[in-house]
């Protein structure tokens, strides 16, 4: 076995690799950026070395610095995890040159599978079915349009150098081809520095089914069955499972063999995944699956395969990297039960899944048989804007698919996470969705069901506000006992009339608060002494004049109230509602909502401002662009008016909620 390993990665996958490495007795060496100085993986490793500032290109993508640390610390091997440098042939080469074992395939295999066109050509030569289309070198629009016509619409234009679901355009009719091609090429150039594309038939009712392969350096190649990753959003996986619903042993054997052939064709060694797209219109069919690409690394979703095979894939990676033979043959492998993984992200499904950052005020997962949680953060940590906003992966394993999904849904329901907005409720609803439960789904399932999954803008949760207010004012709302004496005497409220509050002697008081960052006033009214068992009434009025009595809702589970530095976050029905005291002397003006300010939707970089002070703008007009998480977000004027102030310069890093443009609006 290897003596030591440097983990050229961060977050949950670094933690996961360190865990197995330690069990195998390897010395573990972490490298980290300035943003990760206190991260869990840094604490877990035997030693940790700073390699640069937060942006990945200055740290986790710096091959020179990582190799330098590896040499200095005498690392016997480097594990690249997934993402970052894991599929960069030059990194594998740099390791080889420095005499360090790269825990992954040979550089030649990475290169061979690196570009989608060459990979498809290779797979085809190896007798593996590929998606019909054009993956040659010609790139003239006229020629490609002709090819799309021959392939037949709908087609998918894909960046040859693509990854992460980016640089992909579906085209349904010839009329849309030219514009889609241009935009695909532009995106490919900016994301991957390579404008080349290929044309593929868009497979209808597509199911993403991938095969985990494993090869040693002695010519043995096996597959560890399939994973179904059809629940996707923007071509990115959300929930993954193994085995695939509807898979037959016959089709599994055929797909497994195809994947093994593809791996053999490039002299593969280590863990890899061959991704196929299957036409699911009439269920899975052994003649209707096609090679898409090969990922020459460990996948995010490898835990579901570990669950059904009982293997530790990272251990196998280390064994193979140190020259050992695979400890089993294909015939030794069998599937045990069913496993499902959900990716818990710091993102807001109610706001088009915008990544959400900030401090994790609470983070707690249930434990139990058949449950596994792979995480890279703890309560108190910060979700930063620099990296992928995944908080954790929750994996459930049970005897049947239905039981595994039920267990996962239950675990998600018991998960406590407060601070950044998350997709936890969305994931739970997905696990419970009837059609998905019944095995009727394809890659379009999420897009077709956004509303039912709660991924739409929703009203402030009034009940949560009420609970938050009571908590904030330290009122013990355990039915009959009131500790309402913290405020003395009734204070006349300026808005009695409008809200129809009964004045008759009851004690009332109003307070300024922030509800999810919005300025509001709340009015508390205590019951009269004669009604000793009645509840405290709470009403709230927002800055825009809307007001409402908040319903009577009691929750006694203290886990659903998470205290922050300035208030409380109430967890209810999978949503978070934040209530804090409004302190006029300690207001973060930049983040305060006003009707006339346009704010950054997330942490990012202001890349363009299209207006200047004094300009007249119309409602809906594009004012500026913020780039974050590799996506551009346009800032739109909320009303007609005049630009009063531009609060940041292009090029500036801006915080989520920061006021960027202030408008003077009519009326
Ligand atoms: P990436 O490198 O970004 O992962 P892939 O080629 O693996 O690119 O495709 C990503 C996703 O896009 C797939 O999982 C699938 O959902 C969808 N997709 C890719 N090719 C096709 C196709 N020909 N027809 C239908 N969907 C496709
Ligand atoms: P209760 O019926 O106990 O009031 P809710 O219906 O409000 O519970 O929420 C159900 C469970 O979902 C809670 O017990 C909590 O564990 C979890 N939960 C609610 N909101 C969130 C959230 N934003 N993040 C994580 N977990 C949450
Ligand atoms: Mg892929």
Coordinates of N, CA, C and O in Angstrom, one line a residue, residues 204-281:
X204 N -35.4 11.0 -27.2 CA -36.6 11.3 -26.6 C -36.9 10.5 -25.3 O -36.5 9.4 -25.2
X205 N -37.6 11.2 -24.4 CA -37.8 10.6 -23.1 C -36.5 10.0 -22.5 O -36.4 8.8 -22.1
X206 N -35.5 10.8 -22.5 CA -34.1 10.3 -22.1 C -34.0 9.9 -20.7 O -34.4 10.5 -19.8
X207 N -33.3 8.7 -20.5 CA -32.9 8.3 -19.2 C -31.4 8.3 -19.2 O -30.7 7.7 -20.1
X208 N -30.8 8.9 -18.2 CA -29.3 8.9 -18.1 C -28.9 7.7 -17.2 O -29.3 7.6 -16.1
X209 N -28.3 6.7 -17.9 CA -27.9 5.5 -17.2 C -26.4 5.3 -17.4 O -25.9 5.3 -18.5
X210 N -25.6 5.3 -16.3 CA -24.2 5.2 -16.4 C -23.7 3.9 -15.8 O -24.3 3.3 -14.9
X211 N -22.5 3.4 -16.3 CA -22.0 2.2 -15.7 C -20.7 2.5 -15.0 O -19.8 3.2 -15.6
X212 N -20.5 2.1 -13.8 CA -19.3 2.2 -13.1 C -18.3 1.1 -13.5 O -18.7 0.0 -13.5
X213 N -17.1 1.5 -14.0 CA -16.2 0.5 -14.4 C -15.0 0.6 -13.4 O -14.7 1.6 -12.8
X214 N -14.2 -0.5 -13.3 CA -13.0 -0.5 -12.6 C -12.0 -1.4 -13.3 O -12.4 -2.5 -13.8
X215 N -10.8 -0.9 -13.4 CA -9.7 -1.7 -14.1 C -8.5 -1.6 -13.3 O -8.2 -0.7 -12.6
X216 N -7.7 -2.7 -13.3 CA -6.4 -2.7 -12.7 C -5.3 -2.6 -13.8 O -5.6 -2.6 -15.0
X217 N -4.1 -2.6 -13.3 CA -3.0 -2.4 -14.3 C -2.5 -3.7 -14.9 O -1.5 -3.8 -15.6
X218 N -3.3 -4.8 -14.6 CA -2.9 -6.1 -15.1 C -3.9 -6.6 -16.1 O -4.0 -7.8 -16.4
X219 N -4.7 -5.7 -16.7 CA -5.6 -6.1 -17.8 C -7.0 -6.5 -17.3 O -7.8 -6.9 -18.2
X220 N -7.3 -6.5 -16.0 CA -8.6 -6.9 -15.6 C -9.5 -5.7 -15.6 O -9.2 -4.6 -15.0
X221 N -10.7 -5.8 -16.2 CA -11.7 -4.7 -16.2 C -13.0 -5.3 -15.9 O -13.5 -6.3 -16.5
X222 N -13.7 -4.7 -14.9 CA -15.1 -5.2 -14.6 C -16.0 -4.0 -14.5 O -15.5 -2.8 -14.5
X223 N -17.3 -4.2 -14.5 CA -18.2 -3.1 -14.2 C -18.9 -3.4 -12.9 O -19.1 -4.6 -12.5
X224 N -19.3 -2.3 -12.2 CA -20.0 -2.4 -10.9 C -21.4 -2.0 -11.1 O -22.0 -1.3 -10.3
X225 N -22.0 -2.5 -12.2 CA -23.4 -2.2 -12.4 C -23.7 -0.7 -12.8 O -22.8 0.0 -12.9
X226 N -25.0 -0.4 -12.8 CA -25.4 0.9 -13.3 C -25.9 1.8 -12.2 O -26.2 1.4 -11.1
X227 N -25.9 3.1 -12.6 CA -26.6 4.1 -11.8 C -27.6 4.8 -12.7 O -27.2 5.1 -13.8
X228 N -28.7 5.2 -12.2 CA -29.7 6.0 -13.0 C -29.6 7.4 -12.4 O -29.8 7.6 -11.2
X229 N -29.3 8.3 -13.3 CA -29.1 9.7 -12.9 C -30.0 10.6 -13.7 O -29.6 11.7 -14.2
X230 N -31.3 10.2 -13.9 CA -32.2 10.9 -14.8 C -32.8 12.1 -14.2 O -33.3 12.9 -14.9
X231 N -32.8 12.2 -12.8 CA -33.4 13.4 -12.3 C -32.4 14.5 -12.3 O -31.4 14.5 -11.6
X232 N -32.6 15.4 -13.3 CA -31.6 16.4 -13.5 C -32.3 17.8 -13.7 O -33.4 17.8 -14.0
X233 N -31.5 18.8 -13.5 CA -31.9 20.1 -13.7 C -30.8 20.8 -14.5 O -29.6 20.7 -14.0
X234 N -31.0 21.5 -15.6 CA -30.0 22.1 -16.4 C -28.9 21.0 -16.7 O -27.7 21.3 -16.6
X235 N -29.3 19.8 -17.1 CA -28.4 18.7 -17.4 C -27.5 18.4 -16.3 O -26.4 17.8 -16.5
X236 N -27.8 18.7 -15.0 CA -27.0 18.3 -13.9 C -27.8 17.5 -13.0 O -28.9 17.7 -12.7
X237 N -27.1 16.5 -12.4 CA -27.8 15.5 -11.6 C -28.2 16.0 -10.3 O -27.5 16.8 -9.6
X238 N -29.4 15.6 -9.8 CA -30.0 16.0 -8.6 C -30.1 14.8 -7.6 O -29.8 14.9 -6.5
X239 N -30.7 13.7 -8.2 CA -30.9 12.5 -7.4 C -30.4 11.4 -8.3 O -30.6 11.3 -9.5
X240 N -29.6 10.5 -7.6 CA -29.1 9.3 -8.4 C -29.4 8.0 -7.6 O -29.5 8.1 -6.4
X241 N -29.5 7.0 -8.4 CA -29.9 5.7 -7.7 C -29.3 4.5 -8.4 O -28.9 4.6 -9.6
X242 N -29.2 3.4 -7.7 CA -28.7 2.2 -8.2 C -29.5 1.0 -7.6 O -29.7 1.1 -6.4
X243 N -29.9 0.0 -8.3 CA -29.9 -0.1 -9.8 C -30.9 0.8 -10.4 O -31.7 1.5 -9.7
X244 N -30.9 0.8 -11.8 CA -31.9 1.7 -12.5 C -33.2 1.0 -12.6 O -33.3 -0.2 -12.9
X245 N -34.3 1.7 -12.3 CA -35.7 1.1 -12.3 C -35.9 0.6 -13.8 O -35.6 1.3 -14.7
X246 N -36.5 -0.6 -13.8 CA -36.8 -1.1 -15.2 C -35.7 -1.8 -15.9 O -35.8 -2.3 -17.0
X247 N -34.5 -1.9 -15.2 CA -33.3 -2.5 -15.9 C -33.5 -4.0 -15.8 O -33.9 -4.6 -14.7
X248 N -33.2 -4.7 -16.9 CA -33.3 -6.2 -16.9 C -31.8 -6.7 -16.8 O -30.9 -6.0 -17.2
X249 N -31.7 -7.9 -16.3 CA -30.3 -8.5 -16.2 C -29.7 -8.6 -17.6 O -28.5 -8.4 -17.8
X250 N -30.5 -8.8 -18.6 CA -30.0 -8.9 -20.0 C -29.4 -7.6 -20.4 O -28.3 -7.5 -20.9
X251 N -30.2 -6.5 -20.2 CA -29.8 -5.2 -20.7 C -28.5 -4.8 -19.9 O -27.6 -4.1 -20.4
X252 N -28.6 -5.1 -18.6 CA -27.4 -4.7 -17.7 C -26.1 -5.4 -18.2 O -25.1 -4.8 -18.3
X253 N -26.3 -6.6 -18.6 CA -25.1 -7.4 -19.1 C -24.6 -6.7 -20.4 O -23.4 -6.6 -20.6
X254 N -25.5 -6.3 -21.3 CA -25.1 -5.7 -22.5 C -24.4 -4.3 -22.3 O -23.4 -4.0 -22.8
X255 N -25.1 -3.5 -21.4 CA -24.5 -2.2 -21.2 C -23.2 -2.3 -20.4 O -22.2 -1.6 -20.7
X256 N -23.1 -3.3 -19.5 CA -21.9 -3.5 -18.7 C -20.7 -3.9 -19.7 O -19.6 -3.3 -19.6
X257 N -21.0 -4.7 -20.6 CA -20.0 -5.2 -21.6 C -19.6 -4.0 -22.4 O -18.4 -3.8 -22.7
X258 N -20.5 -3.2 -22.9 CA -20.2 -2.0 -23.7 C -19.2 -1.1 -22.9 O -18.3 -0.6 -23.5
X259 N -19.5 -0.9 -21.7 CA -18.7 0.0 -20.9 C -17.3 -0.5 -20.7 O -16.3 0.2 -20.8
X260 N -17.2 -1.8 -20.4 CA -15.9 -2.5 -20.3 C -15.1 -2.4 -21.6 O -13.9 -2.1 -21.5
X261 N -15.8 -2.5 -22.7 CA -15.1 -2.4 -24.0 C -14.6 -1.0 -24.2 O -13.4 -0.8 -24.6
X262 N -15.4 0.0 -23.8 CA -15.0 1.4 -24.0 C -13.7 1.6 -23.1 O -12.8 2.3 -23.5
X263 N -13.7 1.1 -21.9 CA -12.6 1.3 -21.0 C -11.3 0.6 -21.5 O -10.2 1.2 -21.5
X264 N -11.5 -0.6 -22.0 CA -10.4 -1.4 -22.6 C -9.8 -0.6 -23.8 O -8.6 -0.6 -24.0
X265 N -10.7 0.0 -24.6 CA -10.2 0.7 -25.8 C -9.2 1.8 -25.5 O -8.4 2.2 -26.3
X266 N -9.2 2.4 -24.3 CA -8.3 3.4 -23.9 C -7.3 3.0 -22.9 O -6.6 3.8 -22.3
X267 N -7.2 1.7 -22.7 CA -6.2 1.2 -21.7 C -6.4 1.8 -20.3 O -5.5 2.2 -19.6
X268 N -7.7 1.7 -19.9 CA -8.1 2.3 -18.7 C -7.6 1.6 -17.4 O -7.5 0.4 -17.4
X269 N -7.3 2.4 -16.4 CA -6.9 1.8 -15.1 C -7.6 2.7 -14.0 O -7.6 3.9 -14.1
X270 N -8.2 2.0 -13.0 CA -8.8 2.7 -11.9 C -10.3 2.8 -12.1 O -10.9 2.0 -12.8
X271 N -10.9 3.8 -11.4 CA -12.3 4.0 -11.4 C -12.7 4.9 -12.5 O -12.1 5.9 -12.7
X272 N -13.8 4.5 -13.2 CA -14.3 5.4 -14.3 C -15.7 5.2 -14.5 O -16.3 4.2 -14.0
X273 N -16.4 6.1 -15.2 CA -17.8 5.9 -15.5 C -18.1 6.2 -16.9 O -17.7 7.2 -17.5
X274 N -18.8 5.2 -17.5 CA -19.2 5.4 -18.9 C -20.7 5.8 -18.9 O -21.5 5.1 -18.3
X275 N -21.0 7.0 -19.4 CA -22.3 7.5 -19.4 C -23.1 7.2 -20.7 O -22.6 7.4 -21.8
X276 N -24.3 6.7 -20.5 CA -25.1 6.4 -21.7 C -26.4 7.1 -21.6 O -26.9 7.5 -20.5
X277 N -27.0 7.4 -22.7 CA -28.4 7.9 -22.7 C -29.3 6.8 -23.3 O -28.9 6.2 -24.3
X278 N -30.4 6.6 -22.6 CA -31.3 5.5 -23.1 C -32.6 6.2 -23.5 O -33.1 7.1 -22.9
X279 N -33.2 5.7 -24.6 CA -34.5 6.1 -25.1 C -35.5 5.4 -24.2 O -35.6 4.2 -24.3
X280 N -36.2 6.2 -23.4 CA -37.1 5.5 -22.4 C -38.6 5.6 -22.8 O -39.4 5.4 -21.9
X281 N -38.8 5.8 -24.0 CA -40.3 6.0 -24.4 C -41.1 4.7 -24.2 O -42.2 4.8 -23.8

